[in-house]
């Protein structure tokens, strides 16, 4: 196993660990439908695809 020749400082240790913890996902409420969804993502509401409060595709989630 590898052993360090010199001790790493706490700053170096903390910089290495800074990528271990992610940030929580940002959610928002659509102004027209009231649906909660991820930011900058389209979402389906009542079978239609919405993006930025506007209907993009009508009949998107049609059941087969």
Coordinates of N, CA, C and O in Angstrom, one line a residue:
X1 N 0.8 -1.2 0.0 CA 0.0 0.0 0.0 C 0.9 1.2 0.0 O 1.9 1.3 0.6
X2 N 0.4 2.3 -0.6 CA 1.1 3.5 -0.7 C 1.0 4.3 0.6 O -0.1 4.4 1.2
X3 N 2.1 4.9 1.0 CA 2.1 5.7 2.2 C 2.7 7.1 1.8 O 3.8 7.1 1.2
X4 N 2.1 8.2 2.3 CA 2.7 9.5 1.9 C 4.0 9.7 2.7 O 4.2 9.4 3.8
X5 N 4.9 10.3 1.9 CA 6.2 10.7 2.6 C 6.0 11.9 3.5 O 6.7 11.9 4.5
X6 N 5.2 12.8 3.1 CA 4.9 14.0 4.0 C 3.4 14.1 4.3 O 2.6 13.6 3.5
X7 N 3.1 14.7 5.4 CA 1.7 14.8 5.8 C 1.0 15.9 4.9 O 1.6 17.0 4.6
X8 N -0.2 15.6 4.4 CA -1.0 16.5 3.6 C -1.7 17.5 4.6 O -2.2 17.0 5.6
X9 N -1.8 18.7 4.2 CA -2.5 19.7 5.1 C -4.0 19.5 5.1 O -4.5 18.8 4.2
X10 N -4.6 20.1 6.0 CA -6.1 19.9 6.1 C -6.8 20.6 4.9 O -7.8 20.2 4.4
X11 N -6.1 21.7 4.3 CA -6.7 22.3 3.2 C -6.7 21.4 2.0 O -7.6 21.3 1.2
X12 N -5.6 20.7 1.8 CA -5.5 19.7 0.7 C -6.5 18.6 0.8 O -7.1 18.2 -0.1
X13 N -6.6 18.2 2.1 CA -7.6 17.1 2.3 C -9.0 17.6 2.0 O -9.8 16.9 1.4
X14 N -9.4 18.8 2.5 CA -10.7 19.4 2.2 C -11.0 19.7 0.8 O -12.1 19.5 0.3
X15 N -10.0 20.1 0.0 CA -10.1 20.3 -1.4 C -10.4 19.0 -2.1 O -11.3 19.0 -3.0
X16 N -9.8 17.9 -1.7 CA -10.1 16.6 -2.3 C -11.5 16.2 -2.0 O -12.2 15.6 -2.8
X17 N -12.0 16.4 -0.8 CA -13.3 16.0 -0.4 C -14.4 16.9 -0.9 O -15.6 16.6 -0.7
X18 N -14.1 18.0 -1.5 CA -15.1 19.0 -1.9 C -16.0 18.4 -3.0 O -17.2 18.8 -3.1
X19 N -15.6 17.4 -3.7 CA -16.4 16.8 -4.8 C -17.3 15.7 -4.3 O -18.0 15.1 -5.1
X20 N -17.1 15.3 -3.1 CA -17.8 14.1 -2.6 C -19.3 14.4 -2.3 O -20.1 13.5 -2.3
X21 N -19.7 15.6 -2.1 CA -21.0 16.0 -1.7 C -21.6 16.8 -2.8 O -21.1 17.9 -3.2
X22 N -22.8 16.4 -3.4 CA -23.4 17.1 -4.4 C -24.4 18.2 -3.9 O -24.6 18.2 -2.7
X23 N -24.9 19.0 -4.7 CA -25.8 20.0 -4.4 C -27.2 19.5 -4.6 O -27.4 18.7 -5.5
X24 N -28.2 19.9 -3.9 CA -29.6 19.4 -4.1 C -30.1 19.9 -5.4 O -29.7 21.0 -5.9
X25 N -31.0 19.2 -6.0 CA -31.6 19.6 -7.3 C -32.6 20.8 -7.1 O -33.3 20.8 -6.1
X26 N -32.5 21.7 -8.0 CA -33.4 22.9 -7.9 C -34.7 22.6 -8.5 O -34.8 22.2 -9.7
X27 N -35.8 22.8 -7.8 CA -37.1 22.5 -8.3 C -37.9 23.8 -8.3 O -37.6 24.8 -7.6
X28 N -38.9 23.9 -9.2 CA -39.7 25.1 -9.4 C -41.1 24.7 -9.7 O -41.4 23.5 -10.0
X29 N -42.0 25.6 -9.6 CA -43.4 25.4 -9.9 C -43.8 26.1 -11.2 O -43.5 27.2 -11.4
X30 N -44.4 25.3 -12.1 CA -44.8 25.9 -13.4 C -45.9 26.9 -13.2 O -46.9 26.7 -12.5
X31 N -45.8 28.1 -13.8 CA -46.8 29.1 -13.6 C -48.2 28.8 -14.1 O -49.2 29.3 -13.6
X32 N -48.3 28.0 -15.2 CA -49.6 27.8 -15.8 C -50.3 26.5 -15.3 O -51.5 26.5 -15.1
X33 N -49.5 25.5 -15.0 CA -50.1 24.2 -14.6 C -50.0 24.0 -13.1 O -50.8 23.2 -12.5
X34 N -49.1 24.7 -12.4 CA -48.9 24.5 -11.0 C -48.1 23.2 -10.7 O -48.0 22.8 -9.5
X35 N -47.5 22.5 -11.7 CA -46.8 21.3 -11.5 C -45.4 21.6 -11.0 O -44.7 22.5 -11.4
X36 N -44.9 20.8 -10.0 CA -43.5 20.9 -9.5 C -42.6 20.1 -10.4 O -42.9 18.9 -10.7
X37 N -41.5 20.7 -10.9 CA -40.6 20.0 -11.8 C -39.2 20.5 -11.6 O -39.0 21.5 -11.0
X38 N -38.2 19.8 -12.2 CA -36.8 20.3 -12.2 C -36.7 21.5 -13.1 O -37.3 21.6 -14.2
X39 N -35.8 22.4 -12.7 CA -35.5 23.6 -13.5 C -34.9 23.2 -14.9 O -34.1 22.3 -15.0
X40 N -35.3 24.0 -15.9 CA -34.7 23.8 -17.3 C -35.0 22.5 -17.9 O -34.2 21.9 -18.7
X41 N -36.1 21.8 -17.5 CA -36.5 20.5 -18.0 C -38.0 20.6 -18.4 O -38.8 21.2 -17.7
X42 N -38.3 20.0 -19.4 CA -39.8 19.9 -19.8 C -40.4 18.8 -18.9 O -39.8 17.9 -18.4
X43 N -41.7 19.0 -18.7 CA -42.5 18.1 -17.9 C -43.8 17.8 -18.5 O -44.4 18.6 -19.2
X44 N -44.4 16.6 -18.2 CA -45.7 16.2 -18.7 C -46.7 16.5 -17.7 O -46.6 16.2 -16.5
X45 N -47.8 17.1 -18.2 CA -49.0 17.4 -17.3 C -50.2 17.1 -18.1 O -50.4 17.7 -19.2
X46 N -51.0 16.2 -17.6 CA -52.3 15.8 -18.3 C -52.1 15.4 -19.7 O -52.8 15.7 -20.6
X47 N -51.0 14.7 -20.0 CA -50.8 14.2 -21.3 C -50.1 15.1 -22.3 O -49.9 14.8 -23.4
X48 N -49.8 16.3 -21.9 CA -49.2 17.3 -22.7 C -47.8 17.7 -22.2 O -47.6 17.6 -21.0
X49 N -46.9 18.0 -23.1 CA -45.5 18.4 -22.7 C -45.4 19.9 -22.5 O -45.7 20.6 -23.5
X50 N -45.0 20.3 -21.4 CA -44.8 21.8 -21.1 C -43.4 22.1 -20.9 O -42.6 21.4 -20.3
X51 N -43.0 23.3 -21.3 CA -41.7 23.9 -21.1 C -41.8 25.4 -20.9 O -42.4 26.0 -21.8
X52 N -41.2 25.9 -19.9 CA -41.3 27.4 -19.6 C -42.7 27.9 -19.6 O -43.0 29.0 -20.0
X53 N -43.7 27.1 -19.1 CA -45.0 27.6 -18.9 C -45.9 27.5 -20.2 O -47.0 27.9 -20.2
X54 N -45.3 27.0 -21.3 CA -46.0 26.9 -22.5 C -46.1 25.4 -23.0 O -45.2 24.6 -22.7
X55 N -47.2 25.1 -23.6 CA -47.4 23.7 -24.1 C -46.6 23.5 -25.4 O -46.7 24.3 -26.3
X56 N -45.7 22.6 -25.3 CA -44.8 22.3 -26.5 C -45.3 21.3 -27.4 O -45.4 21.4 -28.6
X57 N -45.8 20.1 -26.8 CA -46.3 19.0 -27.6 C -47.7 18.6 -27.0 O -47.7 18.3 -25.8
X58 N -48.7 18.6 -27.8 CA -50.0 18.2 -27.3 C -50.2 16.7 -27.5 O -49.8 16.2 -28.6
X59 N -50.7 16.0 -26.5 CA -50.8 14.6 -26.6 C -49.5 13.8 -26.6 O -49.3 12.8 -27.3
X60 N -48.6 14.3 -25.8 CA -47.3 13.7 -25.7 C -47.3 12.3 -25.1 O -46.7 11.4 -25.6
X61 N -48.0 12.2 -24.0 CA -48.0 10.9 -23.2 C -49.3 10.1 -23.6 O -50.1 9.8 -22.7
X62 N -49.4 9.7 -24.8 CA -50.5 8.9 -25.3 C -50.3 7.5 -24.9 O -49.3 6.9 -25.2
X63 N -51.3 6.9 -24.2 CA -51.1 5.5 -23.8 C -51.3 4.6 -25.0 O -52.2 4.8 -25.8
X64 N -50.5 3.6 -25.1 CA -50.6 2.6 -26.2 C -51.6 1.5 -26.0 O -51.9 1.2 -24.9

